[in-house]
């Protein structure tokens, strides 16, 4: 059972509290406003000092009433897994819904009371619901979902900090209505994602999967072996759909590969980079592209942006690259055109359903190259994302300005900081 270190001493403390049952409820007259709880953790030793000016003097052994600071020192069991506990209300309370290295937790603990989910598998909705009740802020992956049933369990919540640039894991309107901000980590992952996009283009255009298999199966050098011939990038048109930060990084790399870069974006104020041309319509971009790379965020307007009609516009030699979100593409339609070889291939970092089921039809095709949502998955980039997410979280829960709030209308910085 993964047990975050801080949780261990909280566990012992909570067990002690359970054993004594009401015996810890000593301080009936302790004025909470003057209460101060200092917890010192010295290896196996736990020393809890509860000092209350005035209240100390009036502590009566036989007066058994709950004391808030003690009552909140509870061990949390989330579906059998221990995640940590809350020690007091002096600092804002944050829930970290993914494992984080100790140095990041220490950084957070300077400002916040921290509870962490440290299991290696993703947290389940039930576990999240059970852990979020006291949280002023939550930090988690951009795939962590916050349906209304979970938000209902989080009356104190003021900010959700995604470790990621996407935010289709939340209903932004619903968050704003509840005064909850959504902060993300733009910029720091653009290079890593753009690198992967070029990797996917090369992988599909040069048949890397089949070629690698030939080597591993010992068929290299086999008489009569036909090595599949690929397609050049040089001189080809790359249509980039969505010219935000990542789209622009992809464009710069494609230009270095001597490609013609065409870009489409619904924002009229978009100024393409000097080496790129702007397509007037999405259809124009789809018709012209030898490679089509998607860089739009997922929202109701972009869901299934690429479906049967759009595939019908593409060249038979076109490759579709998707490192944005799976649901931007109608995956059934993608399967149909790939199976019928109506387009040349697809390079995918994302799927409509992640992970795919073993029976997913796409996995049976040779002209698709799929990786498991690894766009930002480099040591340096993930570290930068976590650092930025922590910065966002601390700023939001301590009432400092935070530049990465997506729904500014939630006005997190003006909310009162929790006691
Ligand atoms: C990661 C992502 O999959 O940034 C995003 O929107 O989808 C990715 O970088 C993930 O959020 C990492 O936690």
XYZ file of C-alpha atoms and ligand atoms in Angstrom:
432
model
C 0.000 0.000 0.000
C 1.597 3.293 -0.997
C 1.750 5.546 2.004
C 2.960 9.107 1.693
C 5.402 9.730 4.557
C 3.407 12.493 6.216
C 0.447 10.153 6.252
C 2.298 7.656 8.452
C 2.571 9.894 11.462
C -0.911 11.161 10.882
C -1.996 7.534 10.844
C -0.388 6.870 14.231
C -1.869 10.032 15.602
C -5.295 9.151 14.298
C -5.064 5.640 15.703
C -4.164 7.165 19.057
C -7.085 9.492 18.754
C -9.399 6.595 17.995
C -8.103 4.571 20.908
C -8.728 7.313 23.386
C -11.999 8.049 21.702
C -13.323 11.030 23.626
C -10.247 11.346 25.788
C -8.612 13.809 23.469
C -11.630 16.043 23.561
C -10.276 17.908 26.517
C -10.412 21.501 25.731
C -14.009 22.467 25.939
C -13.392 26.094 26.559
C -10.427 26.460 24.290
C -11.120 29.464 22.114
C -10.406 28.202 18.619
C -9.356 31.603 17.443
C -6.429 31.501 19.869
C -5.574 27.840 19.352
C -2.207 26.973 17.974
C -1.189 23.480 17.102
C 2.424 22.678 16.481
C 3.229 19.223 15.285
C 6.805 18.134 15.386
C 7.820 15.001 13.593
C 11.101 13.491 14.742
C 11.483 10.154 12.967
C 9.272 7.697 14.846
C 8.458 10.196 17.580
C 5.432 12.357 17.348
C 5.094 15.274 19.623
C 1.932 17.225 19.398
C 1.835 20.491 21.252
C -1.468 22.204 21.528
C -1.200 25.642 22.963
C -4.088 27.969 23.433
C -3.630 31.292 25.101
C -6.139 31.480 27.882
C -7.675 28.139 26.920
C -4.676 26.246 28.260
C -5.250 27.571 31.724
C -8.847 26.463 31.651
C -8.344 22.950 30.319
C -10.359 20.629 32.471
C -9.680 16.915 32.546
C -13.264 15.903 32.875
C -14.688 18.339 30.407
C -14.837 16.281 27.254
C -15.736 18.254 24.174
C -14.433 18.099 20.602
C -11.514 20.272 19.709
C -11.355 21.234 16.075
C -7.613 20.935 15.594
C -7.590 17.404 16.936
C -10.761 16.307 15.219
C -9.290 17.265 11.892
C -6.265 15.087 12.387
C -7.899 12.131 10.737
C -6.551 9.357 8.617
C -8.170 9.267 5.233
C -8.988 5.921 3.760
C -9.889 6.217 0.127
C -11.119 2.918 -1.186
C -8.633 1.036 0.934
C -5.690 3.278 0.139
C -4.268 5.744 2.594
C -3.735 9.155 1.171
C -2.809 11.336 4.098
C -4.570 13.511 6.583
C -5.390 17.010 7.519
C -3.683 18.392 10.547
C -5.100 21.842 11.068
C -6.788 24.795 9.455
C -3.974 27.314 9.776
C -2.855 26.964 6.162
C -4.960 26.454 3.060
C -5.577 22.777 2.471
C -4.658 21.263 -0.869
C -5.187 17.825 -2.281
C -2.571 16.465 -4.679
C -4.350 13.820 -6.748
C -1.227 12.264 -8.257
C 2.105 11.044 -6.930
C 4.664 13.846 -6.675
C 8.355 13.744 -5.729
C 9.099 14.732 -2.131
C 10.794 17.980 -3.124
C 7.574 19.222 -4.710
C 5.526 18.246 -1.672
C 8.018 20.056 0.579
C 7.677 23.120 -1.617
C 3.899 22.971 -1.256
C 4.056 22.358 2.493
C 5.786 25.694 2.990
C 2.471 27.306 2.116
C -0.224 24.679 2.423
C -1.512 21.815 4.459
C -0.965 18.992 1.937
C -2.735 15.727 1.400
C -1.487 13.500 -1.395
C -2.755 10.503 -3.305
C 0.366 8.484 -3.840
C -0.850 5.312 -5.531
C 0.650 4.707 -8.948
C -2.648 4.040 -10.689
C -4.863 7.045 -11.475
C -7.177 8.108 -8.671
C -10.750 6.850 -9.081
C -13.781 9.179 -8.964
C -14.792 7.634 -5.611
C -11.345 8.247 -4.173
C -11.348 11.818 -5.423
C -14.807 12.458 -3.995
C -13.733 11.068 -0.624
C -10.581 13.176 -0.490
C -11.755 16.532 -1.780
C -14.150 17.583 0.999
C -11.776 19.933 2.834
C -9.695 21.044 -0.120
C -9.159 24.695 -1.030
C -7.189 23.570 -4.074
C -6.558 20.411 -6.062
C -3.595 19.564 -8.270
C -3.860 16.722 -10.763
C -3.355 15.632 -14.343
C -5.271 17.202 -17.208
C -7.172 13.919 -17.459
C -8.639 14.124 -13.939
C -12.393 14.595 -14.323
C -14.508 16.893 -12.145
C -18.186 16.140 -12.792
C -20.777 18.023 -10.732
C -21.156 15.104 -8.260
C -17.521 15.584 -7.315
C -17.706 19.380 -7.216
C -20.721 19.023 -4.908
C -18.431 17.264 -2.454
C -15.963 20.161 -2.437
C -17.620 23.206 -0.870
C -14.316 24.952 -0.097
C -12.702 24.401 -3.472
C -11.375 27.573 -5.103
C -8.946 26.253 -7.707
C -8.201 23.174 -9.794
C -4.619 23.151 -11.064
C -4.055 20.962 -14.090
C -0.592 19.603 -14.695
C -1.162 20.110 -18.394
C -2.259 22.721 -20.877
C -5.598 21.104 -21.808
C -8.664 21.623 -19.638
C -11.361 19.512 -21.240
C -11.392 17.539 -17.969
C -13.647 20.239 -16.500
C -16.787 22.117 -17.444
C -15.381 25.637 -17.356
C -18.822 27.287 -17.166
C -19.762 25.120 -14.194
C -16.518 25.966 -12.427
C -17.031 29.689 -12.980
C -20.586 29.481 -11.646
C -19.183 27.955 -8.486
C -16.329 30.481 -8.227
C -13.712 27.823 -8.876
C -10.730 28.760 -11.033
C -8.985 26.468 -13.473
C -5.247 26.980 -13.859
C -3.132 25.209 -16.482
C 0.511 24.997 -17.570
C 0.799 26.567 -21.027
C 4.085 27.128 -22.810
C 6.359 24.779 -20.923
C 5.315 21.719 -22.923
C 5.059 23.198 -26.408
C 8.531 22.071 -27.533
C 8.117 18.516 -26.264
C 4.741 18.100 -27.966
C 5.998 19.667 -31.207
C 9.012 17.336 -31.190
C 6.691 14.361 -30.873
C 4.524 15.594 -33.743
C 7.518 15.608 -36.065
C 8.376 12.155 -34.708
C 4.888 10.887 -35.548
C 5.090 12.387 -39.038
C 8.361 10.606 -39.688
C 7.101 7.396 -38.072
C 4.090 7.134 -40.351
C 5.723 8.514 -43.485
C 8.763 6.212 -43.180
C 6.931 3.118 -41.877
C 9.057 2.954 -38.744
C 6.878 0.372 -37.056
C 7.062 -2.189 -39.878
C 10.775 -1.496 -40.371
C 11.529 -1.988 -36.681
C 9.556 -5.219 -36.672
C 11.635 -6.531 -39.581
C 14.775 -6.060 -37.501
C 13.358 -7.572 -34.302
C 11.989 -10.583 -36.162
C 15.418 -11.277 -37.670
C 14.197 -10.656 -41.210
C 16.783 -7.945 -42.055
C 18.864 -9.392 -44.895
C 16.287 -12.058 -45.706
C 16.317 -12.889 -49.462
C 13.488 -11.123 -51.256
C 12.681 -8.856 -48.311
C 10.863 -5.748 -49.477
C 11.615 -2.731 -47.328
C 8.609 -0.402 -47.478
C 9.457 2.868 -49.202
C 8.329 5.981 -47.405
C 7.500 9.578 -48.298
C 9.745 12.623 -48.054
C 8.793 15.523 -45.832
C 10.775 17.956 -47.962
C 8.551 19.883 -50.352
C 5.325 18.549 -48.830
C 2.560 20.702 -47.409
C 1.886 20.526 -43.709
C -1.539 21.894 -42.780
C -1.636 22.909 -39.146
C -5.105 23.230 -37.679
C -4.895 25.477 -34.628
C -2.023 27.948 -34.444
C -1.551 28.342 -30.719
C 1.769 27.839 -28.976
C 2.144 24.184 -29.957
C 0.968 24.725 -33.551
C 3.594 27.444 -33.951
C 6.385 25.219 -32.644
C 5.313 22.502 -35.073
C 5.358 25.072 -37.891
C 8.926 26.134 -37.034
C 10.129 22.541 -37.072
C 8.318 21.739 -40.321
C 9.953 24.747 -41.978
C 13.336 23.387 -40.917
C 12.374 20.129 -42.654
C 11.830 22.209 -45.823
C 8.069 21.743 -45.803
C 5.491 24.242 -46.980
C 3.478 25.307 -43.948
C -0.167 26.179 -44.227
C -2.097 27.121 -41.148
C -5.706 27.477 -40.201
C -7.160 29.024 -37.084
C -10.633 30.332 -36.336
C -9.161 33.381 -34.583
C -9.168 36.176 -37.160
C -6.390 38.078 -35.383
C -3.996 35.203 -35.941
C -0.791 36.297 -37.617
C 0.981 33.301 -39.161
C 4.750 33.060 -38.798
C 6.586 34.678 -41.755
C 7.410 31.326 -43.362
C 3.800 30.063 -43.197
C 0.697 30.813 -45.247
C -2.763 31.155 -43.874
C -5.558 28.947 -45.232
C -8.847 30.781 -45.622
C -10.941 27.850 -44.446
C -10.503 24.541 -42.685
C -11.621 22.799 -45.869
C -8.837 24.518 -47.834
C -6.281 23.360 -45.276
C -7.599 19.792 -45.374
C -7.603 19.673 -49.186
C -4.041 20.995 -49.493
C -2.307 19.017 -46.751
C 0.054 16.140 -47.397
C 0.276 16.051 -43.632
C -2.488 17.482 -41.461
C -1.661 18.106 -37.812
C -4.333 19.009 -35.260
C -3.607 21.516 -32.501
C -6.984 22.681 -31.265
C -8.285 22.283 -27.745
C -11.265 20.009 -27.192
C -14.546 21.827 -26.645
C -18.102 21.299 -27.909
C -17.235 23.068 -31.191
C -14.125 21.017 -31.888
C -15.518 17.595 -30.911
C -15.396 15.439 -34.067
C -14.079 18.411 -36.023
C -12.617 15.819 -38.351
C -15.327 13.367 -39.441
C -16.443 11.564 -42.607
C -16.994 14.806 -44.573
C -13.578 16.189 -43.660
C -11.812 12.909 -44.453
C -13.557 13.075 -47.812
C -11.685 16.317 -48.568
C -8.231 14.904 -47.870
C -5.777 13.587 -50.427
C -5.487 9.802 -50.686
C -1.785 10.311 -49.865
C -2.468 12.411 -46.752
C -1.301 11.559 -43.251
C -3.316 12.747 -40.260
C -1.415 13.562 -37.062
C -3.238 14.055 -33.769
C -1.389 15.014 -30.587
C -4.214 17.239 -29.327
C -7.218 15.327 -28.011
C -8.651 12.078 -29.359
C -12.216 13.310 -29.587
C -11.287 16.066 -32.054
C -11.384 13.200 -34.558
C -14.342 10.894 -35.117
C -12.378 7.718 -34.486
C -14.847 5.394 -36.182
C -14.599 7.498 -39.335
C -10.813 7.472 -39.023
C -10.826 3.683 -38.849
C -13.029 3.483 -41.930
C -10.791 5.696 -44.086
C -7.595 4.033 -42.898
C -8.981 0.520 -43.426
C -10.150 1.477 -46.924
C -6.777 3.236 -47.523
C -8.651 6.382 -48.442
C -5.903 8.292 -46.659
C -2.302 7.080 -46.347
C -1.978 6.834 -42.595
C -2.295 8.384 -39.166
C 0.096 9.171 -36.335
C -1.733 9.377 -33.010
C -0.690 10.392 -29.521
C -4.300 10.543 -28.332
C -7.452 8.467 -28.728
C -11.132 9.010 -28.049
C -10.924 6.452 -25.298
C -7.639 6.217 -23.394
C -6.340 3.611 -22.957
C -7.936 1.804 -25.908
C -9.733 -1.465 -25.352
C -7.852 -4.527 -26.597
C -10.498 -4.949 -29.273
C -10.034 -1.400 -30.595
C -10.184 -1.754 -34.365
C -7.507 0.887 -34.953
C -4.948 -1.398 -33.334
C -5.471 -3.939 -36.103
C -4.318 -1.568 -38.838
C -0.790 -1.272 -40.237
C -1.102 2.289 -41.470
C -1.501 3.820 -38.020
C 1.221 4.557 -35.483
C -0.055 5.061 -31.936
C 1.743 6.142 -28.774
C 0.126 6.420 -25.314
C -0.442 10.179 -24.852
C 3.245 11.006 -24.373
C 3.380 14.486 -25.914
C 4.694 16.119 -22.741
C 6.333 13.026 -21.310
C 9.960 14.039 -20.958
C 11.803 14.443 -17.671
C 12.464 18.125 -18.223
C 9.011 19.016 -19.479
C 7.101 17.128 -16.796
C 9.282 18.815 -14.141
C 8.534 22.231 -15.634
C 4.808 21.416 -15.751
C 4.698 20.318 -12.123
C 6.653 23.378 -11.002
C 4.308 25.691 -12.855
C 1.234 23.890 -11.516
C 2.576 24.236 -7.953
C 3.237 27.931 -8.545
C -0.340 28.299 -9.790
C -1.754 26.406 -6.822
C 0.153 28.307 -4.156
C -0.709 31.641 -5.763
C -4.401 30.800 -5.964
C -4.908 29.408 -2.471
C -2.908 32.175 -0.827
C -4.736 34.904 -2.708
C -1.827 35.965 -4.937
C -2.336 36.808 -8.610
C -2.026 33.824 -10.937
C -1.479 34.417 -14.646
C -2.479 30.937 -15.749
C -6.130 31.016 -14.777
C -8.212 30.078 -17.786
C -11.579 31.253 -16.427
C -10.623 34.657 -15.084
C -14.298 35.239 -14.261
C -13.920 32.875 -11.313
C -11.883 35.732 -9.792
C -9.952 33.484 -7.489
C -7.497 36.104 -6.351
C -10.220 38.236 -4.827
C -11.737 35.425 -2.803
C -11.122 35.396 0.881
C -8.291 33.080 1.880
C -9.417 30.243 4.097
C -8.629 30.540 7.799
C -0.528 15.162 -20.281
C -1.845 16.887 -21.697
O -1.135 14.051 -20.780
O -1.016 19.043 -21.308
C -1.976 18.360 -21.615
O -3.084 18.862 -21.853
O -2.718 16.226 -22.125
C -0.559 16.226 -21.308
O 0.490 17.048 -21.199
C -1.041 15.247 -18.894
O -1.896 16.256 -18.619
C 0.033 15.132 -17.861
O -0.478 15.205 -16.576
